[in-house]
Coordinates of C-alpha atoms in Angstrom, one line a residue:
X1 CA -0.1 0.0 0.2
X2 CA 1.3 3.4 -1.2
X3 CA -0.9 5.8 0.3
X4 CA -0.1 9.0 -1.7
X5 CA 1.6 7.8 -4.8
X6 CA 2.6 8.4 -8.2
X7 CA 2.4 5.8 -10.8
X8 CA 4.7 6.6 -13.8
X9 CA 4.9 4.3 -17.1
X10 CA 7.5 5.2 -19.8
X11 CA 7.4 3.8 -23.2
X12 CA 11.2 2.7 -23.1
X13 CA 13.1 2.8 -19.8
X14 CA 16.2 4.9 -20.4
X15 CA 18.2 7.5 -18.0
X16 CA 16.1 10.2 -19.1
X17 CA 13.0 8.8 -17.8
X18 CA 14.3 7.9 -15.0
X19 CA 15.7 11.4 -14.2
X20 CA 12.2 12.5 -14.8
X21 CA 10.7 10.0 -12.6
X22 CA 13.2 11.1 -9.7
X23 CA 11.4 14.2 -9.6
X24 CA 8.4 12.8 -8.2
X25 CA 10.1 10.1 -6.1
X26 CA 12.1 12.7 -4.1
X27 CA 8.6 13.9 -3.1
X28 CA 6.2 10.8 -3.0
X29 CA 6.4 7.1 -3.2
X30 CA 6.6 6.3 -6.7
X31 CA 6.5 3.3 -8.9
X32 CA 8.4 3.5 -12.0
X33 CA 7.5 0.7 -14.7
X34 CA 8.0 0.0 -18.6
X35 CA 5.1 -0.4 -20.8
X36 CA 6.2 -4.1 -21.1
X37 CA 6.2 -4.8 -17.5
X38 CA 2.8 -3.4 -17.0
X39 CA 0.4 -6.3 -18.3
X40 CA -2.5 -5.2 -16.4
X41 CA -3.1 -1.4 -16.1
X42 CA -6.2 -1.2 -14.4
X43 CA -4.7 -3.2 -11.6
X44 CA -1.6 -1.3 -11.6
X45 CA -3.9 1.9 -11.0
X46 CA -5.9 0.7 -8.1
X47 CA -3.9 2.6 -5.7
X48 CA -2.4 5.4 -7.2
X49 CA -3.2 9.2 -7.0
X50 CA -1.7 10.4 -9.8
X51 CA -0.9 8.9 -13.2
X52 CA 2.3 10.0 -15.2
X53 CA 2.8 8.9 -18.5
X54 CA 5.7 9.8 -21.0
X55 CA 8.1 8.4 -23.5
X56 CA 10.1 9.7 -26.4
X57 CA 8.9 11.5 -29.3
X58 CA 9.3 9.1 -32.1
X59 CA 8.6 9.6 -35.7
X60 CA 6.9 13.2 -34.5
X61 CA 4.8 11.5 -32.2
X62 CA 3.6 8.8 -29.5
X63 CA 5.8 5.7 -29.5
X64 CA 4.3 2.5 -30.8
X65 CA 4.8 0.6 -27.4
X66 CA 2.8 3.5 -25.9
X67 CA 0.3 4.1 -28.3
X68 CA -0.5 0.6 -28.3
X69 CA -0.9 0.6 -24.1
X70 CA -3.0 3.6 -24.0
X71 CA -5.3 2.5 -27.3
X72 CA -5.9 -1.1 -25.6
X73 CA -7.5 0.4 -22.3
X74 CA -11.4 0.6 -22.6
X75 CA -12.9 4.1 -23.2
X76 CA -13.7 5.0 -19.8
X77 CA -10.7 2.9 -18.3
X78 CA -9.1 6.1 -16.7
X79 CA -12.0 7.9 -15.7
X80 CA -11.3 9.8 -13.2
X81 CA -7.9 9.3 -12.9
X82 CA -5.6 12.2 -12.8
X83 CA -3.1 12.4 -15.3
X84 CA 0.0 14.1 -16.4
X85 CA 1.6 13.4 -19.8
X86 CA 5.3 14.3 -21.1
X87 CA 7.6 13.6 -23.8
X88 CA 11.3 14.0 -24.2
X89 CA 12.3 15.6 -27.5
X90 CA 15.1 17.2 -29.7
X91 CA 15.7 21.1 -29.3
X92 CA 14.0 23.2 -31.6
X93 CA 10.4 24.1 -32.8
X94 CA 7.8 21.5 -32.3
X95 CA 7.0 21.6 -36.0
X96 CA 10.0 20.6 -36.8
X97 CA 11.1 17.8 -34.0
X98 CA 7.5 16.6 -33.1
X99 CA 6.1 16.5 -29.7
X100 CA 4.3 13.2 -28.5
X101 CA 2.9 14.4 -25.0
X102 CA 0.1 16.7 -26.5
X103 CA -1.1 13.6 -28.8
X104 CA -0.4 11.5 -25.5
X105 CA -2.4 13.7 -23.4
X106 CA -5.7 13.5 -26.1
X107 CA -5.0 9.6 -26.1
X108 CA -5.0 9.8 -22.4
X109 CA -8.4 12.1 -22.3
X110 CA -10.4 9.7 -24.6
X111 CA -9.8 6.8 -21.9
X112 CA -11.6 9.2 -19.4
X113 CA -8.0 10.6 -17.7
X114 CA -8.2 14.1 -16.4
X115 CA -5.2 15.9 -17.3
X116 CA -4.2 18.2 -14.2
X117 CA -1.6 19.9 -16.2
X118 CA -0.5 20.7 -19.5
X119 CA 1.6 18.0 -21.2
X120 CA 5.2 18.7 -21.0
X121 CA 8.3 18.4 -23.4
X122 CA 11.9 17.8 -22.1
X123 CA 14.5 18.4 -24.2
X124 CA 17.5 15.8 -24.9
X125 CA 20.9 16.1 -26.3
X126 CA 21.0 14.0 -29.3
X127 CA 18.4 10.7 -30.1
X128 CA 20.1 8.8 -27.1
X129 CA 21.6 11.6 -25.2
X130 CA 20.9 12.8 -21.7
X131 CA 18.5 15.8 -21.2
X132 CA 19.9 19.3 -21.7
X133 CA 21.4 21.5 -19.0
X134 CA 18.3 22.9 -17.1
X135 CA 15.8 20.2 -18.2
X136 CA 16.5 18.5 -14.6
X137 CA 15.4 21.6 -13.1
X138 CA 12.5 21.8 -15.6
X139 CA 11.4 18.0 -14.5
X140 CA 11.7 19.2 -10.8
X141 CA 9.4 22.0 -11.3
X142 CA 6.8 20.1 -13.5
X143 CA 6.8 17.4 -11.1
X144 CA 6.0 19.9 -8.0
X145 CA 3.3 21.5 -10.1
X146 CA 1.6 18.3 -10.8
X147 CA 1.7 17.1 -7.4
X148 CA 0.2 20.5 -6.6
X149 CA -2.6 20.2 -8.9
X150 CA -3.6 16.7 -7.2
X151 CA -3.4 18.5 -3.6
X152 CA -0.2 16.7 -2.8
X153 CA 2.4 19.2 -0.9
X154 CA 5.9 19.0 -1.9
X155 CA 8.7 18.8 0.8
X156 CA 10.9 22.1 0.6
X157 CA 13.8 19.5 0.4
X158 CA 12.7 17.6 -2.4
X159 CA 14.8 18.0 -5.7
X160 CA 16.7 15.8 -8.2
X161 CA 20.4 15.9 -7.5
X162 CA 22.3 17.4 -10.5

C-alpha cells in the first residue's frame, strides 16, 4: 500500500525517463515501470493518486508501444484518474522535432483521464543523449506542479541531485 503515490509509466526505460521519475520519487513514493512490464494497467492503477505517462517522441509522435498500451485500454478505463503526460524530444520548434506529449494527452483523455496540467516536453541532447542542461530543474518544477495540482504538498527539500 503506497498511500499517496505517483505511478509512472514510460514507453522506453532509459536514463532520461528515470531522471524525470526522480523528480516525483523525491517527493512521494513512486512506482516506475516500463510499458512492457505492466500487463494489467487497471490493476496497476488501483492505489494510484497520480498517473504520469510519458516517453520519447518518435517519428514526430507517440511511440508505437506507448500508443498501443493507451489504445488497448477501454474507453472509460481511466475515468477520473488524475493524469499528466510528457515526452522527451530534440531541441527545436515542435513543427520540426515533433512532440508526443500533446497527442498522448489526447489519447489519455479519450480513455477518461483528467489531465491536471498541460503536457510537457523535456529536451534531450541527440536521439540517445541525456537531458539538456536545465531540464532536470524543469522536471523538478513540472513534478511539483503536477503534485500541487492534485493536492500533494511537495517537501521543500525535494529535488533531483544535479
